[in-house]
mmCIF file of C-alpha atoms in Angstrom:
data_model
loop_
_atom_site.group_PDB
_atom_site.id
_atom_site.type_symbol
_atom_site.label_atom_id
_atom_site.label_comp_id
_atom_site.label_asym_id
_atom_site.label_seq_id
_atom_site.Cartn_x
_atom_site.Cartn_y
_atom_site.Cartn_z
ATOM 1 C CA UNK A 1 -67.498 -69.120 84.811
ATOM 2 C CA UNK A 2 -64.251 -67.666 86.136
ATOM 3 C CA UNK A 3 -61.233 -69.703 85.008
ATOM 4 C CA UNK A 4 -59.784 -69.836 88.529
ATOM 5 C CA UNK A 5 -63.048 -71.180 89.913
ATOM 6 C CA UNK A 6 -63.173 -73.745 87.117
ATOM 7 C CA UNK A 7 -59.607 -74.784 87.898
ATOM 8 C CA UNK A 8 -60.408 -75.281 91.584
ATOM 9 C CA UNK A 9 -63.506 -77.245 90.650
ATOM 10 C CA UNK A 10 -61.503 -79.596 88.444
ATOM 11 C CA UNK A 11 -58.760 -79.964 91.053
ATOM 12 C CA UNK A 12 -61.360 -81.033 93.613
ATOM 13 C CA UNK A 13 -61.807 -84.237 91.609
ATOM 14 C CA UNK A 14 -64.778 -86.538 91.184
ATOM 15 C CA UNK A 15 -66.354 -89.328 93.192
ATOM 16 C CA UNK A 16 -67.301 -92.402 91.179
ATOM 17 C CA UNK A 17 -69.418 -95.396 92.107
ATOM 18 C CA UNK A 18 -70.138 -98.432 89.926
ATOM 19 C CA UNK A 19 -73.405 -98.262 87.992
ATOM 20 C CA UNK A 20 -74.153 -101.752 89.291
ATOM 21 C CA UNK A 21 -74.256 -100.334 92.822
ATOM 22 C CA UNK A 22 -76.403 -97.327 91.894
ATOM 23 C CA UNK A 23 -78.862 -99.574 90.063
ATOM 24 C CA UNK A 24 -78.954 -102.407 92.619
ATOM 25 C CA UNK A 25 -78.168 -100.968 96.061
ATOM 26 C CA UNK A 26 -81.681 -101.880 97.272
ATOM 27 C CA UNK A 27 -80.980 -105.553 96.451
ATOM 28 C CA UNK A 28 -78.049 -105.366 98.888
ATOM 29 C CA UNK A 29 -80.397 -104.191 101.626
ATOM 30 C CA UNK A 30 -79.285 -100.559 101.471
ATOM 31 C CA UNK A 31 -81.518 -97.506 101.678
ATOM 32 C CA UNK A 32 -80.879 -94.055 100.222
ATOM 33 C CA UNK A 33 -79.235 -92.656 103.360
ATOM 34 C CA UNK A 34 -76.806 -95.579 103.477
ATOM 35 C CA UNK A 35 -75.986 -95.148 99.793
ATOM 36 C CA UNK A 36 -75.133 -91.470 100.306
ATOM 37 C CA UNK A 37 -73.008 -92.291 103.363
ATOM 38 C CA UNK A 38 -71.104 -94.821 101.252
ATOM 39 C CA UNK A 39 -70.649 -92.090 98.648
ATOM 40 C CA UNK A 40 -69.274 -89.782 101.350
ATOM 41 C CA UNK A 41 -66.909 -92.463 102.653
ATOM 42 C CA UNK A 42 -65.650 -93.070 99.121
ATOM 43 C CA UNK A 43 -65.048 -89.331 98.776
ATOM 44 C CA UNK A 44 -63.070 -89.226 102.025
ATOM 45 C CA UNK A 45 -61.048 -92.301 101.073
ATOM 46 C CA UNK A 46 -60.127 -90.827 97.692
ATOM 47 C CA UNK A 47 -58.782 -87.801 99.562
ATOM 48 C CA UNK A 48 -56.809 -90.144 101.838
ATOM 49 C CA UNK A 49 -58.982 -89.380 104.840
ATOM 50 C CA UNK A 50 -59.368 -92.958 106.003
ATOM 51 C CA UNK A 51 -61.354 -92.478 109.221
ATOM 52 C CA UNK A 52 -63.546 -89.370 109.052
ATOM 53 C CA UNK A 53 -65.396 -88.415 112.217
ATOM 54 C CA UNK A 54 -69.146 -88.593 112.566
ATOM 55 C CA UNK A 55 -69.149 -84.807 112.626
ATOM 56 C CA UNK A 56 -67.319 -84.681 109.289
ATOM 57 C CA UNK A 57 -69.790 -87.088 107.705
ATOM 58 C CA UNK A 58 -72.870 -85.387 109.155
ATOM 59 C CA UNK A 59 -71.603 -81.955 108.085
ATOM 60 C CA UNK A 60 -71.862 -83.023 104.447
ATOM 61 C CA UNK A 61 -75.389 -84.328 104.846
ATOM 62 C CA UNK A 62 -78.733 -83.436 106.383
ATOM 63 C CA UNK A 63 -78.033 -85.856 109.246
ATOM 64 C CA UNK A 64 -77.192 -85.176 112.834
ATOM 65 C CA UNK A 65 -74.026 -86.682 114.280
ATOM 66 C CA UNK A 66 -76.128 -89.297 116.053
ATOM 67 C CA UNK A 67 -77.988 -90.174 112.860
ATOM 68 C CA UNK A 68 -74.720 -90.481 110.946
ATOM 69 C CA UNK A 69 -73.430 -92.844 113.643
ATOM 70 C CA UNK A 70 -76.563 -95.018 113.367
ATOM 71 C CA UNK A 71 -76.199 -95.249 109.565
ATOM 72 C CA UNK A 72 -72.515 -96.218 109.862
ATOM 73 C CA UNK A 73 -73.440 -98.798 112.500
ATOM 74 C CA UNK A 74 -76.145 -100.236 110.223
ATOM 75 C CA UNK A 75 -73.681 -100.543 107.336
ATOM 76 C CA UNK A 76 -71.199 -102.358 109.568
ATOM 77 C CA UNK A 77 -73.933 -104.682 110.887
ATOM 78 C CA UNK A 78 -75.003 -105.503 107.313
ATOM 79 C CA UNK A 79 -71.340 -106.202 106.515
ATOM 80 C CA UNK A 80 -71.319 -103.645 103.742
ATOM 81 C CA UNK A 81 -68.425 -101.678 105.234
ATOM 82 C CA UNK A 82 -65.797 -102.580 107.821
ATOM 83 C CA UNK A 83 -63.433 -100.839 110.177
ATOM 84 C CA UNK A 84 -59.905 -102.166 110.050
ATOM 85 C CA UNK A 85 -56.742 -101.345 111.885
ATOM 86 C CA UNK A 86 -53.488 -100.564 110.167
ATOM 87 C CA UNK A 87 -50.135 -99.313 111.265
ATOM 88 C CA UNK A 88 -49.889 -95.531 111.096
ATOM 89 C CA UNK A 89 -47.152 -93.104 111.948
ATOM 90 C CA UNK A 90 -44.734 -93.942 114.778
ATOM 91 C CA UNK A 91 -45.974 -97.573 114.628
ATOM 92 C CA UNK A 92 -49.296 -96.554 116.157
ATOM 93 C CA UNK A 93 -52.339 -98.524 115.053
ATOM 94 C CA UNK A 94 -54.854 -96.388 113.234
ATOM 95 C CA UNK A 95 -58.421 -97.228 112.284
ATOM 96 C CA UNK A 96 -59.818 -96.796 108.804
ATOM 97 C CA UNK A 97 -63.015 -97.541 106.927
ATOM 98 C CA UNK A 98 -62.936 -100.009 104.065
ATOM 99 C CA UNK A 99 -65.584 -100.622 101.408
ATOM 100 C CA UNK A 100 -64.143 -104.005 100.427
ATOM 101 C CA UNK A 101 -67.104 -105.973 101.924
ATOM 102 C CA UNK A 102 -69.460 -103.889 99.772
ATOM 103 C CA UNK A 103 -67.454 -104.518 96.601
ATOM 104 C CA UNK A 104 -67.338 -108.250 97.342
ATOM 105 C CA UNK A 105 -71.115 -108.422 97.823
ATOM 106 C CA UNK A 106 -71.623 -106.322 94.725
ATOM 107 C CA UNK A 107 -69.410 -108.659 92.686
ATOM 108 C CA UNK A 108 -71.359 -111.676 93.967
ATOM 109 C CA UNK A 109 -74.645 -109.961 93.096
ATOM 110 C CA UNK A 110 -73.361 -109.139 89.603
ATOM 111 C CA UNK A 111 -72.255 -112.744 89.051
ATOM 112 C CA UNK A 112 -75.644 -114.038 90.226
ATOM 113 C CA UNK A 113 -77.450 -111.617 87.922
ATOM 114 C CA UNK A 114 -75.274 -112.777 85.035
ATOM 115 C CA UNK A 115 -76.035 -116.428 85.814
ATOM 116 C CA UNK A 116 -79.767 -115.687 86.009
ATOM 117 C CA UNK A 117 -79.654 -113.975 82.631
ATOM 118 C CA UNK A 118 -77.784 -116.948 81.200
ATOM 119 C CA UNK A 119 -80.380 -119.370 82.584
ATOM 120 C CA UNK A 120 -83.227 -117.312 81.103
ATOM 121 C CA UNK A 121 -81.429 -117.214 77.760
ATOM 122 C CA UNK A 122 -80.903 -120.989 77.830
ATOM 123 C CA UNK A 123 -84.567 -121.509 78.645
ATOM 124 C CA UNK A 124 -85.574 -119.447 75.613
ATOM 125 C CA UNK A 125 -83.210 -121.490 73.436
ATOM 126 C CA UNK A 126 -84.632 -124.779 74.742
ATOM 127 C CA UNK A 127 -88.220 -123.633 74.200
ATOM 128 C CA UNK A 128 -87.341 -122.675 70.629
ATOM 129 C CA UNK A 129 -85.636 -126.045 70.137
ATOM 130 C CA UNK A 130 -88.657 -127.942 71.488
ATOM 131 C CA UNK A 131 -90.923 -125.997 69.126
ATOM 132 C CA UNK A 132 -88.719 -126.843 66.154
ATOM 133 C CA UNK A 133 -88.767 -130.563 67.023
ATOM 134 C CA UNK A 134 -92.547 -130.543 67.429
ATOM 135 C CA UNK A 135 -92.907 -128.749 64.110
ATOM 136 C CA UNK A 136 -90.724 -131.284 62.276
ATOM 137 C CA UNK A 137 -92.376 -134.272 63.982
ATOM 138 C CA UNK A 138 -95.815 -132.773 63.409
ATOM 139 C CA UNK A 139 -96.946 -133.542 66.950
ATOM 140 C CA UNK A 140 -96.199 -132.739 70.600
ATOM 141 C CA UNK A 141 -93.163 -134.543 71.994
ATOM 142 C CA UNK A 142 -93.752 -137.402 74.392
ATOM 143 C CA UNK A 143 -92.439 -137.053 77.968
ATOM 144 C CA UNK A 144 -89.630 -139.507 77.134
ATOM 145 C CA UNK A 145 -88.672 -137.558 74.014
ATOM 146 C CA UNK A 146 -88.718 -134.271 75.936
ATOM 147 C CA UNK A 147 -86.485 -135.812 78.602
ATOM 148 C CA UNK A 148 -84.099 -137.095 75.940
ATOM 149 C CA UNK A 149 -83.911 -133.675 74.319
ATOM 150 C CA UNK A 150 -83.121 -132.103 77.690
ATOM 151 C CA UNK A 151 -80.441 -134.733 78.315
ATOM 152 C CA UNK A 152 -78.709 -133.862 75.041
ATOM 153 C CA UNK A 153 -78.326 -130.314 76.330
ATOM 154 C CA UNK A 154 -77.884 -130.690 80.099
ATOM 155 C CA UNK A 155 -76.051 -134.008 80.408
ATOM 156 C CA UNK A 156 -74.260 -134.430 77.096
ATOM 157 C CA UNK A 157 -73.507 -130.695 76.856
ATOM 158 C CA UNK A 158 -74.444 -130.547 73.184
ATOM 159 C CA UNK A 159 -74.715 -127.096 71.657
ATOM 160 C CA UNK A 160 -78.397 -126.436 70.805
ATOM 161 C CA UNK A 161 -77.342 -125.433 67.294
ATOM 162 C CA UNK A 162 -75.601 -128.794 66.935
ATOM 163 C CA UNK A 163 -78.855 -130.530 67.894
ATOM 164 C CA UNK A 164 -80.669 -128.469 65.261
ATOM 165 C CA UNK A 165 -78.185 -129.692 62.657
ATOM 166 C CA UNK A 166 -78.745 -133.306 63.765
ATOM 167 C CA UNK A 167 -82.492 -132.775 63.393
ATOM 168 C CA UNK A 168 -81.977 -131.335 59.898
ATOM 169 C CA UNK A 169 -79.798 -134.326 59.003
ATOM 170 C CA UNK A 170 -82.538 -136.712 60.154
ATOM 171 C CA UNK A 171 -85.139 -134.820 58.095
ATOM 172 C CA UNK A 172 -82.935 -134.876 54.984
ATOM 173 C CA UNK A 173 -82.225 -138.582 55.470
ATOM 174 C CA UNK A 174 -85.968 -139.232 55.905
ATOM 175 C CA UNK A 175 -85.283 -141.066 59.191
ATOM 176 C CA UNK A 176 -87.045 -138.809 61.676
ATOM 177 C CA UNK A 177 -86.627 -140.509 65.030
ATOM 178 C CA UNK A 178 -84.983 -139.651 68.315
ATOM 179 C CA UNK A 179 -82.880 -142.800 68.142
ATOM 180 C CA UNK A 180 -81.516 -141.760 64.774
ATOM 181 C CA UNK A 181 -80.774 -138.196 65.968
ATOM 182 C CA UNK A 182 -79.092 -139.580 69.091
ATOM 183 C CA UNK A 183 -76.856 -141.744 66.897
ATOM 184 C CA UNK A 184 -75.891 -138.703 64.807
ATOM 185 C CA UNK A 185 -74.956 -136.728 67.911
ATOM 186 C CA UNK A 186 -72.973 -139.668 69.279
ATOM 187 C CA UNK A 187 -71.134 -140.032 65.972
ATOM 188 C CA UNK A 188 -70.288 -136.317 65.935
ATOM 189 C CA UNK A 189 -69.171 -136.474 69.546
ATOM 190 C CA UNK A 190 -66.730 -139.264 68.693
ATOM 191 C CA UNK A 191 -65.306 -137.050 65.969
ATOM 192 C CA UNK A 192 -65.065 -134.100 68.392
ATOM 193 C CA UNK A 193 -67.547 -132.100 66.337
ATOM 194 C CA UNK A 194 -68.799 -129.293 68.583
ATOM 195 C CA UNK A 195 -70.232 -126.568 66.344
ATOM 196 C CA UNK A 196 -72.960 -126.327 63.733
ATOM 197 C CA UNK A 197 -70.394 -125.352 61.105
ATOM 198 C CA UNK A 198 -68.336 -128.486 61.800
ATOM 199 C CA UNK A 199 -71.500 -130.588 61.681
ATOM 200 C CA UNK A 200 -72.524 -129.197 58.298
ATOM 201 C CA UNK A 201 -69.061 -129.842 56.923
ATOM 202 C CA UNK A 202 -69.076 -133.414 58.274
ATOM 203 C CA UNK A 203 -72.525 -134.092 56.822
ATOM 204 C CA UNK A 204 -71.490 -132.780 53.432
ATOM 205 C CA UNK A 205 -68.393 -134.962 53.491
ATOM 206 C CA UNK A 206 -70.389 -138.044 54.496
ATOM 207 C CA UNK A 207 -72.981 -137.494 51.772
ATOM 208 C CA UNK A 208 -70.307 -136.964 49.167
ATOM 209 C CA UNK A 209 -68.275 -139.978 50.229
ATOM 210 C CA UNK A 210 -71.002 -142.545 50.944
ATOM 211 C CA UNK A 211 -73.855 -141.450 48.704
ATOM 212 C CA UNK A 212 -76.915 -143.630 48.155
ATOM 213 C CA UNK A 213 -77.133 -146.696 45.920
ATOM 214 C CA UNK A 214 -79.050 -146.066 42.735
ATOM 215 C CA UNK A 215 -81.192 -149.124 43.242
ATOM 216 C CA UNK A 216 -84.431 -149.729 45.032
ATOM 217 C CA UNK A 217 -83.542 -152.387 47.652
ATOM 218 C CA UNK A 218 -87.083 -153.751 47.719
ATOM 219 C CA UNK A 219 -87.445 -154.215 43.929
ATOM 220 C CA UNK A 220 -83.856 -154.437 42.735
ATOM 221 C CA UNK A 221 -84.686 -151.930 39.982
ATOM 222 C CA UNK A 222 -82.095 -149.231 39.434
ATOM 223 C CA UNK A 223 -83.514 -145.765 39.994
ATOM 224 C CA UNK A 224 -82.186 -142.816 38.034
ATOM 225 C CA UNK A 225 -81.258 -139.954 40.381
ATOM 226 C CA UNK A 226 -82.018 -136.366 39.535
ATOM 227 C CA UNK A 227 -79.156 -133.903 39.356
ATOM 228 C CA UNK A 228 -80.303 -132.155 42.558
ATOM 229 C CA UNK A 229 -81.005 -135.265 44.608
ATOM 230 C CA UNK A 230 -79.442 -135.429 48.068
ATOM 231 C CA UNK A 231 -77.555 -138.628 48.939
ATOM 232 C CA UNK A 232 -78.895 -140.185 52.105
ATOM 233 C CA UNK A 233 -76.458 -141.324 54.789
ATOM 234 C CA UNK A 234 -77.758 -143.952 57.190
ATOM 235 C CA UNK A 235 -76.188 -143.022 60.529
ATOM 236 C CA UNK A 236 -77.581 -146.233 62.076
ATOM 237 C CA UNK A 237 -76.545 -148.776 59.438
ATOM 238 C CA UNK A 238 -73.159 -147.127 58.701
ATOM 239 C CA UNK A 239 -72.109 -146.509 62.310
ATOM 240 C CA UNK A 240 -68.689 -147.709 63.405
ATOM 241 C CA UNK A 241 -68.102 -150.055 66.313
#
């Protein structure tokens, strides 16, 4: 390609549109003609031509002037573009197209899509958490237990990983009950423990500090502990307050 032609090509610049618009314009109620007209308007605006005529728009497309007018009118009606007035030369009001309504709707759509993805992700996490509880309990959860598990997440705002750690603590302590797990979570909440790492550190500290008596409470006979035994911390009996 001739260098001069290449130079002119580069100087002409590029028109860019967000990928979110290209991928989701149909969700905004736009068709292909409207998308291309928006592309043309963006091109004009980047060249500081703020109010191109219908003839100028149609000339770039396979539309007649009347068809171009109808597409522009449809975009205005859908509140995807707007025509605003601004002060021009010699204090004369001049009209110009603006794509701000489109960008605002696109931003709202993007935020909604992000929230939907987050909800789906949270649902997957909750399903996994339910499965883990049912596996440890060896049975399906009762409606009351399922509601309590949901409340730990939705109402108490507990991190699902923190709930997993509370479940592990209950399994280790051989006190597998929802009341016991709830007490663990409450205790951690009072200590401002929010992450699984903090929970593991707190559990290790509790086990090391409190330990478990080396006697069988029912028989009074001292029981020799193995080197690898795990001290059991009773979150119900040792709770404060």
